[in-house]
JSON list of C-alpha atoms and ligand atoms in Angstrom, two decimals:
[
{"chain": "H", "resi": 73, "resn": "UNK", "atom": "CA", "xyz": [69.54, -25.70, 193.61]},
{"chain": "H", "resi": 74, "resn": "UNK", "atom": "CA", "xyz": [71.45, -24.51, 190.42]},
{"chain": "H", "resi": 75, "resn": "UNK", "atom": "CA", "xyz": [71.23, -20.88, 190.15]},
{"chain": "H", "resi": 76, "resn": "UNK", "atom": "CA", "xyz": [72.19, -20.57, 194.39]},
{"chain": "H", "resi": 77, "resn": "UNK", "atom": "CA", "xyz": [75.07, -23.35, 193.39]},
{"chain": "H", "resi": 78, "resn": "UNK", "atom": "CA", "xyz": [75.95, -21.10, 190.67]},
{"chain": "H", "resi": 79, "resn": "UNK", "atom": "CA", "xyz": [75.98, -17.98, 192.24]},
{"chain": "H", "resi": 80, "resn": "UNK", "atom": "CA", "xyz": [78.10, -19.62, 195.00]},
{"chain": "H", "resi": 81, "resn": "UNK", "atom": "CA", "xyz": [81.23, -20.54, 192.74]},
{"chain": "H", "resi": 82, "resn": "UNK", "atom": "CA", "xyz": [80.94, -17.19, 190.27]},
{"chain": "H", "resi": 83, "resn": "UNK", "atom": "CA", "xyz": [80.70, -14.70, 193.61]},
{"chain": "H", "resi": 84, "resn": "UNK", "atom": "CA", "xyz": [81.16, -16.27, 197.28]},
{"chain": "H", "resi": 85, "resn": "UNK", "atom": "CA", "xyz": [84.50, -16.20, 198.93]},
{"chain": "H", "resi": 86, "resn": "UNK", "atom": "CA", "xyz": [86.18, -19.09, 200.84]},
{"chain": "H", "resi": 87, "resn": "UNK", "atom": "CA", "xyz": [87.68, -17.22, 203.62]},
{"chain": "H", "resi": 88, "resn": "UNK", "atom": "CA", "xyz": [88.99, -20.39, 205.35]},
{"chain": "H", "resi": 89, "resn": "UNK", "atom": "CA", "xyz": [88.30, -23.65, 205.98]},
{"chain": "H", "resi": 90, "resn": "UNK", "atom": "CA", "xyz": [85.19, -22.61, 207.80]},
{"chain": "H", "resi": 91, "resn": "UNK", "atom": "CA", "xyz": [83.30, -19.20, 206.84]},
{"chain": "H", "resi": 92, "resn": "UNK", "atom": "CA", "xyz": [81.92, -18.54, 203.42]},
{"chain": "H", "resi": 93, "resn": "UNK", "atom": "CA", "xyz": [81.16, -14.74, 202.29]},
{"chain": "H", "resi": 94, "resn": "UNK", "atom": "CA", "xyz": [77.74, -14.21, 200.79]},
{"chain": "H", "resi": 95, "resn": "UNK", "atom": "CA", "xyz": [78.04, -10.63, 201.18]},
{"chain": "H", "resi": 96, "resn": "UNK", "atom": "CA", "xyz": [77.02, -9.44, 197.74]},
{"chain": "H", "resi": 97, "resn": "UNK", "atom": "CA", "xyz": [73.70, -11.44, 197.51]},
{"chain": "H", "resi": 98, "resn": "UNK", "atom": "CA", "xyz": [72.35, -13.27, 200.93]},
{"chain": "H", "resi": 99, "resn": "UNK", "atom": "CA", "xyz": [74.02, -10.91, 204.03]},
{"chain": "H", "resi": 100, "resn": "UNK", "atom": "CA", "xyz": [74.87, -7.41, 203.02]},
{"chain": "H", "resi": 101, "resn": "UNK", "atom": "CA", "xyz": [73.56, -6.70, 199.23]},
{"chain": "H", "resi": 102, "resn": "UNK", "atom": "CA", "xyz": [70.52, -8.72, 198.39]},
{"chain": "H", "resi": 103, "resn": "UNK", "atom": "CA", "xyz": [69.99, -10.72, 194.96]},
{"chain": "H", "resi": 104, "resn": "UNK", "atom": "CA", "xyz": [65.63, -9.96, 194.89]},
{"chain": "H", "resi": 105, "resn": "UNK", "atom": "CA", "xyz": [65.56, -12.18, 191.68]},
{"chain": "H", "resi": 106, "resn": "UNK", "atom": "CA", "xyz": [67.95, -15.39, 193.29]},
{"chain": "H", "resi": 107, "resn": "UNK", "atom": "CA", "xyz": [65.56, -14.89, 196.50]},
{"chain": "H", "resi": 108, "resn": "UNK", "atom": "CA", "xyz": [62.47, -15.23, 194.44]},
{"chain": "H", "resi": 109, "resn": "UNK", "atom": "CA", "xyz": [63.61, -18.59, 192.95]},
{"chain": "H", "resi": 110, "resn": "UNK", "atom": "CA", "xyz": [64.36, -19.92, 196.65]},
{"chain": "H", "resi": 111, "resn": "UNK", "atom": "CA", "xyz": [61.22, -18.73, 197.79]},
{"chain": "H", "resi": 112, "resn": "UNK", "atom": "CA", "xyz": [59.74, -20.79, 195.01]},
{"chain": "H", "resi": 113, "resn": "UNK", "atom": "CA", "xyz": [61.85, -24.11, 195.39]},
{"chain": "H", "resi": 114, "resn": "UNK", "atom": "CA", "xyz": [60.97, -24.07, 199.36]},
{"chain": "H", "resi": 115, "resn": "UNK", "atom": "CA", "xyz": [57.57, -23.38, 198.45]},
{"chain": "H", "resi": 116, "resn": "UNK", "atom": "CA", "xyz": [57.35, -26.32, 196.25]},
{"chain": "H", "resi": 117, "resn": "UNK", "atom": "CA", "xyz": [59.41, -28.85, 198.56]},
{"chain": "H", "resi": 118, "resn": "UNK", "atom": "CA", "xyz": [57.18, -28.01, 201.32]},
{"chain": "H", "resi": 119, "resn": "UNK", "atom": "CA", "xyz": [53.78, -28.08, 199.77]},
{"chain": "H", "resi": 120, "resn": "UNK", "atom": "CA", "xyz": [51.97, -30.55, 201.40]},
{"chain": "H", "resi": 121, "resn": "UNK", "atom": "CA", "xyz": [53.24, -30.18, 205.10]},
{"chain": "H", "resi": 122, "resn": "UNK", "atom": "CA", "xyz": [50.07, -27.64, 205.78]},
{"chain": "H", "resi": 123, "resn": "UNK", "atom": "CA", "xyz": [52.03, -24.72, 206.39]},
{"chain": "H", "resi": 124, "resn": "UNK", "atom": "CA", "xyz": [50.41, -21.80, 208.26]},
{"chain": "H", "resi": 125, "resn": "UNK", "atom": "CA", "xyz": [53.41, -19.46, 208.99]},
{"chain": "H", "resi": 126, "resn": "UNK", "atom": "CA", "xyz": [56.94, -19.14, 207.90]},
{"chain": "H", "resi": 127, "resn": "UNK", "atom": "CA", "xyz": [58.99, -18.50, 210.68]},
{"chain": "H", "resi": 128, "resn": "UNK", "atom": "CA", "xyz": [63.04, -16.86, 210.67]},
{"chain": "H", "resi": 129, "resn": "UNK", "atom": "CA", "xyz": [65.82, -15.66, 212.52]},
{"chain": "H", "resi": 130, "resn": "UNK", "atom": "CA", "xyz": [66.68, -11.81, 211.89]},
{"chain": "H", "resi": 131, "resn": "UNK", "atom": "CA", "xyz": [68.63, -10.64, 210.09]},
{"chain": "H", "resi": 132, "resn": "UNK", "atom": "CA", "xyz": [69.55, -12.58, 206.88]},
{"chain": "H", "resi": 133, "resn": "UNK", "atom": "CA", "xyz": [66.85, -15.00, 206.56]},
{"chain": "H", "resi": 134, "resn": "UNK", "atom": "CA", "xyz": [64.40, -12.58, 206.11]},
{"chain": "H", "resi": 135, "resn": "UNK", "atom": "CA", "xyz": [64.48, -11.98, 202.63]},
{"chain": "H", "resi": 136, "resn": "UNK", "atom": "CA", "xyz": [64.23, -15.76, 201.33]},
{"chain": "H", "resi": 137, "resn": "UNK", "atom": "CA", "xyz": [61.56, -16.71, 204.37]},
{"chain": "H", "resi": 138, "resn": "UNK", "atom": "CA", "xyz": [59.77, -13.40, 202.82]},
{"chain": "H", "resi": 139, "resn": "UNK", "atom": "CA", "xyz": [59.92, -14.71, 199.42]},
{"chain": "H", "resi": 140, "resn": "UNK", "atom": "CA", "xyz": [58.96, -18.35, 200.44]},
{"chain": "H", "resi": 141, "resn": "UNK", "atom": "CA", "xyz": [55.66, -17.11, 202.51]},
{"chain": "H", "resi": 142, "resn": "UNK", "atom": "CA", "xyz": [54.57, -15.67, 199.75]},
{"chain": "H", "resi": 143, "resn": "UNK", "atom": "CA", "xyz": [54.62, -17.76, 197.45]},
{"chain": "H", "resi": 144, "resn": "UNK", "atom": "CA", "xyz": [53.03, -20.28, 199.78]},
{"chain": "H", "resi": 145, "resn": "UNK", "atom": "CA", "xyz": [50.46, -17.47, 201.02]},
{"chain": "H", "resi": 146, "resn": "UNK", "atom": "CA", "xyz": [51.08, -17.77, 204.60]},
{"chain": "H", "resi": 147, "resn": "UNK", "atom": "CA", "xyz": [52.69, -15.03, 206.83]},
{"chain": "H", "resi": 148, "resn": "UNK", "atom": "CA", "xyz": [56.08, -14.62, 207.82]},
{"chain": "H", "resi": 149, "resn": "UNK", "atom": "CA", "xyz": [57.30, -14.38, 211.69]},
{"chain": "H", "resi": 150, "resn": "UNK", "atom": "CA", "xyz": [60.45, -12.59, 212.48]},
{"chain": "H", "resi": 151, "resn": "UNK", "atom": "CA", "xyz": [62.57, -14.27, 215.74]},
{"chain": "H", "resi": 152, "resn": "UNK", "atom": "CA", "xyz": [63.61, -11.19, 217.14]},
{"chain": "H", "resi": 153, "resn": "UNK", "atom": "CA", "xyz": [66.94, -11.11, 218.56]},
{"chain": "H", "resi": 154, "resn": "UNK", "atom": "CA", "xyz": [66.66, -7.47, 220.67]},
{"chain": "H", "resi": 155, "resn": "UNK", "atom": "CA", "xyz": [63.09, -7.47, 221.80]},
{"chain": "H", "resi": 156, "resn": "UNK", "atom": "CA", "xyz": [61.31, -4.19, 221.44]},
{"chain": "H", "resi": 157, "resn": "UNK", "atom": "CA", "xyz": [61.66, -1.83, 224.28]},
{"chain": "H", "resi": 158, "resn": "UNK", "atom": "CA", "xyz": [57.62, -0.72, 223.99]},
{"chain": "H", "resi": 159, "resn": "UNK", "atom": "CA", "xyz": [56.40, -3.97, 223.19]},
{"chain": "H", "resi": 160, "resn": "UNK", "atom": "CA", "xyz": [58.02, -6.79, 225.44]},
{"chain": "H", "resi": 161, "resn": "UNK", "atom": "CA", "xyz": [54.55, -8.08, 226.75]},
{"chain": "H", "resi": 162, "resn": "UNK", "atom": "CA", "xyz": [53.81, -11.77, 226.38]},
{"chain": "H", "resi": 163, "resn": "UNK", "atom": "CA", "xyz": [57.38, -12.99, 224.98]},
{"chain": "H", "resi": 164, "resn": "UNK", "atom": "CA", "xyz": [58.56, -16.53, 225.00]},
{"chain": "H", "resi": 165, "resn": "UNK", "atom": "CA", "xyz": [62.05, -16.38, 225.64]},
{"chain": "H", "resi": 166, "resn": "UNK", "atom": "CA", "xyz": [65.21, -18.06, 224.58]},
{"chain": "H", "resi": 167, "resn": "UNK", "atom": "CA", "xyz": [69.50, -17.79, 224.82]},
{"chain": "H", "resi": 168, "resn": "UNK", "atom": "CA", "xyz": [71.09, -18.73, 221.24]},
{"chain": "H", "resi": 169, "resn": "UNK", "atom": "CA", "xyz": [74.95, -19.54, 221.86]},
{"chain": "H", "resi": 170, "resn": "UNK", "atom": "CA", "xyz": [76.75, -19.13, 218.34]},
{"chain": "H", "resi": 171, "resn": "UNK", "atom": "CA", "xyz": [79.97, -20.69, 218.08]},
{"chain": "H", "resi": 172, "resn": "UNK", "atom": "CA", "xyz": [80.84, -19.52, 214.68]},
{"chain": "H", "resi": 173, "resn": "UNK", "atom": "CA", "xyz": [80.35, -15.67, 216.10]},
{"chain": "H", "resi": 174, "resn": "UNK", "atom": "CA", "xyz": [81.48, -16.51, 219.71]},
{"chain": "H", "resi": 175, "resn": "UNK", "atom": "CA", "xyz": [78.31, -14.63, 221.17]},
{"chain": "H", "resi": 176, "resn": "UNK", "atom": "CA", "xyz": [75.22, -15.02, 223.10]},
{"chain": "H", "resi": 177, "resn": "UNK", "atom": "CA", "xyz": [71.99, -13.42, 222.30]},
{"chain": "H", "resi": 178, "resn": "UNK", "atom": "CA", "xyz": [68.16, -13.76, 223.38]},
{"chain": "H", "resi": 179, "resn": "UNK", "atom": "CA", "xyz": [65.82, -14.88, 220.88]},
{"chain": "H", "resi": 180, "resn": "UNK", "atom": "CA", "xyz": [62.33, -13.54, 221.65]},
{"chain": "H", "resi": 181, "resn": "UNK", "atom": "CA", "xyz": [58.86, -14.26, 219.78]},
{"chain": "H", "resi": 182, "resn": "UNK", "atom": "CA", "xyz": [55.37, -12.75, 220.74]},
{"chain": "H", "resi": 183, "resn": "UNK", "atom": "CA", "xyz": [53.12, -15.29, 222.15]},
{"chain": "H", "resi": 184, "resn": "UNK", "atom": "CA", "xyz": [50.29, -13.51, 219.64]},
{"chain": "H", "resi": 185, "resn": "UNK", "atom": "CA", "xyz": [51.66, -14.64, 216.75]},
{"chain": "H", "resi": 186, "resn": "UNK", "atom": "CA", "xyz": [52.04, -18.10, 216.83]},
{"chain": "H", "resi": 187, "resn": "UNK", "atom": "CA", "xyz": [50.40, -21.20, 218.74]},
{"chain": "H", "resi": 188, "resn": "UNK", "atom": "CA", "xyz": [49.45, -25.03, 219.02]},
{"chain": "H", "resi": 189, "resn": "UNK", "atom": "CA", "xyz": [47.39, -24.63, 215.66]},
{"chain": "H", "resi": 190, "resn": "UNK", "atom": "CA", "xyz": [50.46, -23.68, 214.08]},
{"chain": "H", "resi": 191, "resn": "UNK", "atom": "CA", "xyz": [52.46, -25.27, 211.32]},
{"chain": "H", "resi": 192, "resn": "UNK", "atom": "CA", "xyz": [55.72, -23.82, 211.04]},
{"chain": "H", "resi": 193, "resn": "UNK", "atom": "CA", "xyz": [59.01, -23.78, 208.27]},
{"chain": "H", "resi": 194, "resn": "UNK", "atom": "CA", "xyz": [61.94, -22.48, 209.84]},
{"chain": "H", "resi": 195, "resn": "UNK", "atom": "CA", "xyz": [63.61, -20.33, 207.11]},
{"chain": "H", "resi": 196, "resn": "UNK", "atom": "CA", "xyz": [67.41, -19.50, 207.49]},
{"chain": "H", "resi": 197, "resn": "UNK", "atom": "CA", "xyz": [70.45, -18.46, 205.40]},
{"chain": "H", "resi": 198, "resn": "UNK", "atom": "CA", "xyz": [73.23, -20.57, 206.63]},
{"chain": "H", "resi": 199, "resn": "UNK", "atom": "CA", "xyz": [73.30, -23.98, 209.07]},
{"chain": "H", "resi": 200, "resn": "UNK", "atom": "CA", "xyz": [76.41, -24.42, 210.80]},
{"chain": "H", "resi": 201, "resn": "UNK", "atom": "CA", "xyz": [76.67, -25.62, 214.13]},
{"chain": "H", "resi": 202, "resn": "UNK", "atom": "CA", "xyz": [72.76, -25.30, 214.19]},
{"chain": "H", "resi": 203, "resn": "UNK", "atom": "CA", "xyz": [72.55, -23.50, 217.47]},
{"chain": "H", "resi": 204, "resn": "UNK", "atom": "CA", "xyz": [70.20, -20.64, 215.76]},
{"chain": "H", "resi": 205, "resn": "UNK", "atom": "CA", "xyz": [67.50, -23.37, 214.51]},
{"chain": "H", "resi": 206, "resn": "UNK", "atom": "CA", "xyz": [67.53, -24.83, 217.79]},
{"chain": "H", "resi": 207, "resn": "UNK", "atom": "CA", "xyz": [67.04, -22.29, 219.54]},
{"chain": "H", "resi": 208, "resn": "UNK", "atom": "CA", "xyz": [63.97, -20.87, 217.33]},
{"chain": "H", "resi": 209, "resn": "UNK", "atom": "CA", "xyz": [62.70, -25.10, 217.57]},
{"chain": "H", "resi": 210, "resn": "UNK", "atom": "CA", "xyz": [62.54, -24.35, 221.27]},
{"chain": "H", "resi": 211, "resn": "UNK", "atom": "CA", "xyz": [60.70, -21.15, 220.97]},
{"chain": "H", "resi": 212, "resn": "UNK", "atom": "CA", "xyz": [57.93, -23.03, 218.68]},
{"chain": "H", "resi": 213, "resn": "UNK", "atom": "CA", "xyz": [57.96, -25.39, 220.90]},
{"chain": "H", "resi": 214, "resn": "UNK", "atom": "CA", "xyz": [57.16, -23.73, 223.97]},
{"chain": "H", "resi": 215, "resn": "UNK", "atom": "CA", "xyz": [54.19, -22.21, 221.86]},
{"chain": "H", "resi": 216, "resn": "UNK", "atom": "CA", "xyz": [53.47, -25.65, 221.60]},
{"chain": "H", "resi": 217, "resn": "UNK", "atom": "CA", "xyz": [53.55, -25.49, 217.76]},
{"chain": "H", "resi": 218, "resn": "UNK", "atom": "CA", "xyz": [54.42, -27.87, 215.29]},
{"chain": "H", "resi": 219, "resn": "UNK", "atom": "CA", "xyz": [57.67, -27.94, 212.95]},
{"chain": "H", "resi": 220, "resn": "UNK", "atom": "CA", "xyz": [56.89, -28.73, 209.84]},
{"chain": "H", "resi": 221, "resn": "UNK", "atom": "CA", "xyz": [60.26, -28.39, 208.49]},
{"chain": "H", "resi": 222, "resn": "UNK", "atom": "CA", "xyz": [63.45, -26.20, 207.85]},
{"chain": "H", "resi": 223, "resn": "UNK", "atom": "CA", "xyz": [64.74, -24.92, 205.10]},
{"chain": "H", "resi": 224, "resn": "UNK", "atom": "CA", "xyz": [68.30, -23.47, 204.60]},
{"chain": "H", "resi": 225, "resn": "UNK", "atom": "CA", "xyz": [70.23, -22.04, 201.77]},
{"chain": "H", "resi": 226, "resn": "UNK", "atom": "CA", "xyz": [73.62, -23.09, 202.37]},
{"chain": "H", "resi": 227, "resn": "UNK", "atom": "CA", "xyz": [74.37, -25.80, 204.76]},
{"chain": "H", "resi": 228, "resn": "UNK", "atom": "CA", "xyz": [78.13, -26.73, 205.64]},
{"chain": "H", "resi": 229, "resn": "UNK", "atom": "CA", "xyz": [77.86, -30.05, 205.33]},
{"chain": "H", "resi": 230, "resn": "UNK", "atom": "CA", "xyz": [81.01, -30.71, 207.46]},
{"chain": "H", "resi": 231, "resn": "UNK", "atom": "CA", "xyz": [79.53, -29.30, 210.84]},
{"chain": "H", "resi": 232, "resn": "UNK", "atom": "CA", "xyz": [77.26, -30.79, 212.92]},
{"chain": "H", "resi": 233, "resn": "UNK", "atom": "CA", "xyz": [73.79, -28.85, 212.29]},
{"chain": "H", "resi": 234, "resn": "UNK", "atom": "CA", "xyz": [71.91, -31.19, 209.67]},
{"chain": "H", "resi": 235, "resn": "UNK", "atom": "CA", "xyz": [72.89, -34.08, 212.14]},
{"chain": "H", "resi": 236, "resn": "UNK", "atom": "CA", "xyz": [71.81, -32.16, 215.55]},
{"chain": "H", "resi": 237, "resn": "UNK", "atom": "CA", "xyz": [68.25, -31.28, 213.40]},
{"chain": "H", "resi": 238, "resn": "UNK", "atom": "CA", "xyz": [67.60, -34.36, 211.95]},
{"chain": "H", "resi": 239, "resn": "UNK", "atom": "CA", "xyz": [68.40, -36.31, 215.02]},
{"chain": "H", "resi": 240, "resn": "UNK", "atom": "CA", "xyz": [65.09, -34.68, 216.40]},
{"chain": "H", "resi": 241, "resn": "UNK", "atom": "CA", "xyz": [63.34, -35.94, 213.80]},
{"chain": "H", "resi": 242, "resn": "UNK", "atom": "CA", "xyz": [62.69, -32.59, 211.55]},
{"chain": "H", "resi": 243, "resn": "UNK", "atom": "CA", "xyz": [63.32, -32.84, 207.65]},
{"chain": "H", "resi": 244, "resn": "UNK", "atom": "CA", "xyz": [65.97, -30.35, 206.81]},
{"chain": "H", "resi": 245, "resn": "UNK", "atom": "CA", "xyz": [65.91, -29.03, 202.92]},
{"chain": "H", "resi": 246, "resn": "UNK", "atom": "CA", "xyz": [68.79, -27.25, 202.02]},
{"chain": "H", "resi": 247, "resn": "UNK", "atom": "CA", "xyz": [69.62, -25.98, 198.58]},
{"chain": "H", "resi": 248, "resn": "UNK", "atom": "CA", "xyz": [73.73, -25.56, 198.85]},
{"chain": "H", "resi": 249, "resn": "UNK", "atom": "CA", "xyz": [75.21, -28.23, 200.52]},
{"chain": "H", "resi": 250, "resn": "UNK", "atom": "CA", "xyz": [79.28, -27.76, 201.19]},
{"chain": "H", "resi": 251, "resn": "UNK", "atom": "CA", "xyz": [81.28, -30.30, 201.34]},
{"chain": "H", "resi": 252, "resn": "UNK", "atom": "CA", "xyz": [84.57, -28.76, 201.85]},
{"chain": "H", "resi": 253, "resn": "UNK", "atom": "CA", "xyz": [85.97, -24.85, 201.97]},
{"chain": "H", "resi": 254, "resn": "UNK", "atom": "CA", "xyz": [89.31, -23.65, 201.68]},
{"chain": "H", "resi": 255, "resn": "UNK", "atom": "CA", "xyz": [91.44, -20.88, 200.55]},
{"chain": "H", "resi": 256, "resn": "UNK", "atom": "CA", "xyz": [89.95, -20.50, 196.91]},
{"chain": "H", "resi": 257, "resn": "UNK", "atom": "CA", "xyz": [87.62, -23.90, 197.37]},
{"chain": "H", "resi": 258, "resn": "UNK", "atom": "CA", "xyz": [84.74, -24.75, 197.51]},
{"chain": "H", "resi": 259, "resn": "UNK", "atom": "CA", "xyz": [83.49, -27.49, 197.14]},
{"chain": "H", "resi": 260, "resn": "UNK", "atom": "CA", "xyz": [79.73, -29.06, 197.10]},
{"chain": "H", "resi": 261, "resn": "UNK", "atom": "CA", "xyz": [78.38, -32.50, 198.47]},
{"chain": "H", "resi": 262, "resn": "UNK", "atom": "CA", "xyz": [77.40, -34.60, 195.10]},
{"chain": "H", "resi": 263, "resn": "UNK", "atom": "CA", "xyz": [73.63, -34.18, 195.31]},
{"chain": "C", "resi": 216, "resn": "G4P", "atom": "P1", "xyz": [76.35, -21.59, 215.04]},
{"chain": "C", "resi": 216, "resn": "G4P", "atom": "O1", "xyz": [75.55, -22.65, 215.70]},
{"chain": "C", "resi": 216, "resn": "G4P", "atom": "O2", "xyz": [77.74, -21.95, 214.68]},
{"chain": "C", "resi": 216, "resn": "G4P", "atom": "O3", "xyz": [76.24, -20.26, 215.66]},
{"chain": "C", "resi": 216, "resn": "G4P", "atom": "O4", "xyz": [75.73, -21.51, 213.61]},
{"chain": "C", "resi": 216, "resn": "G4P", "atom": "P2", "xyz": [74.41, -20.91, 213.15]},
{"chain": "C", "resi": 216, "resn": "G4P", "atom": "O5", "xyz": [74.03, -21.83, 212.03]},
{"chain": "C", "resi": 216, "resn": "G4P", "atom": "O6", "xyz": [73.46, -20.74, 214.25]},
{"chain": "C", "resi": 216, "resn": "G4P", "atom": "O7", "xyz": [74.88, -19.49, 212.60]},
{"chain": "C", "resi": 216, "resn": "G4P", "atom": "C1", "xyz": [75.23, -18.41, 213.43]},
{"chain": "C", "resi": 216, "resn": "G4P", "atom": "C2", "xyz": [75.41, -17.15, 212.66]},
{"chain": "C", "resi": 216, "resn": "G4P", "atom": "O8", "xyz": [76.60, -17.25, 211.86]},
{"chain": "C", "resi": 216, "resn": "G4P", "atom": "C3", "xyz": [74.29, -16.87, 211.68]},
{"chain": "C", "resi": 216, "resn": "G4P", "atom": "O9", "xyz": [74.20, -15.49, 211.47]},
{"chain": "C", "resi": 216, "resn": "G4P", "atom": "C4", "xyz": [74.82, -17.48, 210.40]},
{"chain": "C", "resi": 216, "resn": "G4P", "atom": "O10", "xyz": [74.23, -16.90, 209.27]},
{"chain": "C", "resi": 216, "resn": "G4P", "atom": "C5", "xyz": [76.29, -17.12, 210.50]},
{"chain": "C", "resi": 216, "resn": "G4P", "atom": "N1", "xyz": [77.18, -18.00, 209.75]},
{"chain": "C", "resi": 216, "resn": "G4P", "atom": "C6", "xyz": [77.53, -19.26, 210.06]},
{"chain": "C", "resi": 216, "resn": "G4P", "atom": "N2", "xyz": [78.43, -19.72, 209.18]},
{"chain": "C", "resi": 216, "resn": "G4P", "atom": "C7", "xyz": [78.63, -18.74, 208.27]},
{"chain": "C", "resi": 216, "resn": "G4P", "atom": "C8", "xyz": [79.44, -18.64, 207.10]},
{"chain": "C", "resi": 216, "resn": "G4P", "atom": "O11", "xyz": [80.19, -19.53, 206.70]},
{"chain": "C", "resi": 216, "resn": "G4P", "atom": "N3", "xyz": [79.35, -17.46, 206.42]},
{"chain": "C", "resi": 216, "resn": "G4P", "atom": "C9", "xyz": [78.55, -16.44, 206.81]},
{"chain": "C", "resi": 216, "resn": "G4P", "atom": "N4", "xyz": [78.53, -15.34, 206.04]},
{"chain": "C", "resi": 216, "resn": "G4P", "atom": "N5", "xyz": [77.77, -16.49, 207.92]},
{"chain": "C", "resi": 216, "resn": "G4P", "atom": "C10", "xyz": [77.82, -17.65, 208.65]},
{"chain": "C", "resi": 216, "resn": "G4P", "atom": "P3", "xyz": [73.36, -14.54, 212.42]},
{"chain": "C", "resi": 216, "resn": "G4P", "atom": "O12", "xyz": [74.07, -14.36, 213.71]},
{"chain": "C", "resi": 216, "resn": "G4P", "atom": "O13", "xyz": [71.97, -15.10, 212.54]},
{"chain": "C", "resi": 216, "resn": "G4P", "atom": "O14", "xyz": [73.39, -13.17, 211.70]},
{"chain": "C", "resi": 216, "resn": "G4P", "atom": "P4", "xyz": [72.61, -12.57, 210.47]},
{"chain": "C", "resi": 216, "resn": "G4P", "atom": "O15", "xyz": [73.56, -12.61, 209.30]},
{"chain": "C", "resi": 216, "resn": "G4P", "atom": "O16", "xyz": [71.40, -13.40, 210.18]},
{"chain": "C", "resi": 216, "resn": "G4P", "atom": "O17", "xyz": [72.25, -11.23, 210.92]}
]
């Protein structure tokens, strides 16, 4: 996608070979008009799968899954990473190991919300090693949903995610793909 392409090169930061900063529009300060526009281009890629619910990981994918159930006119479901202490009734339950943070964290979602009627797209920020998607795949899962997809903004093409997701069978959309990062690079697959 152009404009998240663009925005990439005039404001991200390589901070290695590994971890690009988004902070000023995606993870810390959010671009409302850039979100819209993904919203839209997921909305459009994913038209036909018979979406009922959008489904993401807290905290950064919330504003583009927001903007993308909207403009498909389904709700939005929020994987909840520190289950609420009032309402923890009726949770399916899951442990997400992230290598790029070197933590551990449960990944709860309330059995009311979703079930085996369900058509989900997973809606995330970044894919990496892939660990968060698959671990919200097995929480649809055991709600006995059905995947309908995943979208991601930027995907680093050079770890395994995409591979680990699409191994499974699941069509993964996502609008940045990296090639390469470096001090100062970065550097896109050819699309
Ligand atoms: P993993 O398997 O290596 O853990 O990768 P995963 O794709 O599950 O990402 C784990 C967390 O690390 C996610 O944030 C993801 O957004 C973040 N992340 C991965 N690579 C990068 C990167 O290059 N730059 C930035 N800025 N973040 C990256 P999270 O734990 O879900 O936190 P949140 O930001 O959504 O709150």
């Amino acid at each position: 996608m152009k404009a998240l392409k663009e925005k990439i090169l005039s404001e991200g930061i390589a901070v290695n070979e590994d971890i690009l900063k988004v902070d000023g529009f995606v993870n810390h300060q959010v671009d409302p008009e850039l979100m819209k526009q993904i919203g839209e281009e997921f909305a459009a890629y994913f038209k036909d799968r018979g979406i009922t619910k959008v489904v993401t990981i807290e905290s950064s994918g919330i504003a583009p899954a927001l903007m993308t159930s909207y403009a498909l006119g389904v709700p939005m479901i929020i994987l909840k990473k520190q289950p609420s202490k009032v309402l923890n009734e009726n949770l399916f339950h899951t442990v997400v190991t992230s290598f790029t943070k070197g933590t551990s964290y449960e990944l709860t979602l309330s059995q009311k919300f979703i079930d085996e009627n369900d058509h989900v797209l997973i809606i995330d920020d970044f894919l990496a090693n892939g660990e968060a998607a698959t671990g919200a795949i097995r929480l649809l899962r055991k709600a006995h949903a059905t995947v309908a997809g995943i979208g991601i903004l930027i995907e680093k093409s050079f770890q395994p995610g995409r591979e680990k997701l699409t191994e499974q069978g699941i069509d993964v959309y996502s609008l940045a793909r990296i090639a390469k990062l470096g001090k100062d690079l970065i550097e896109f697959l050819p699309e």
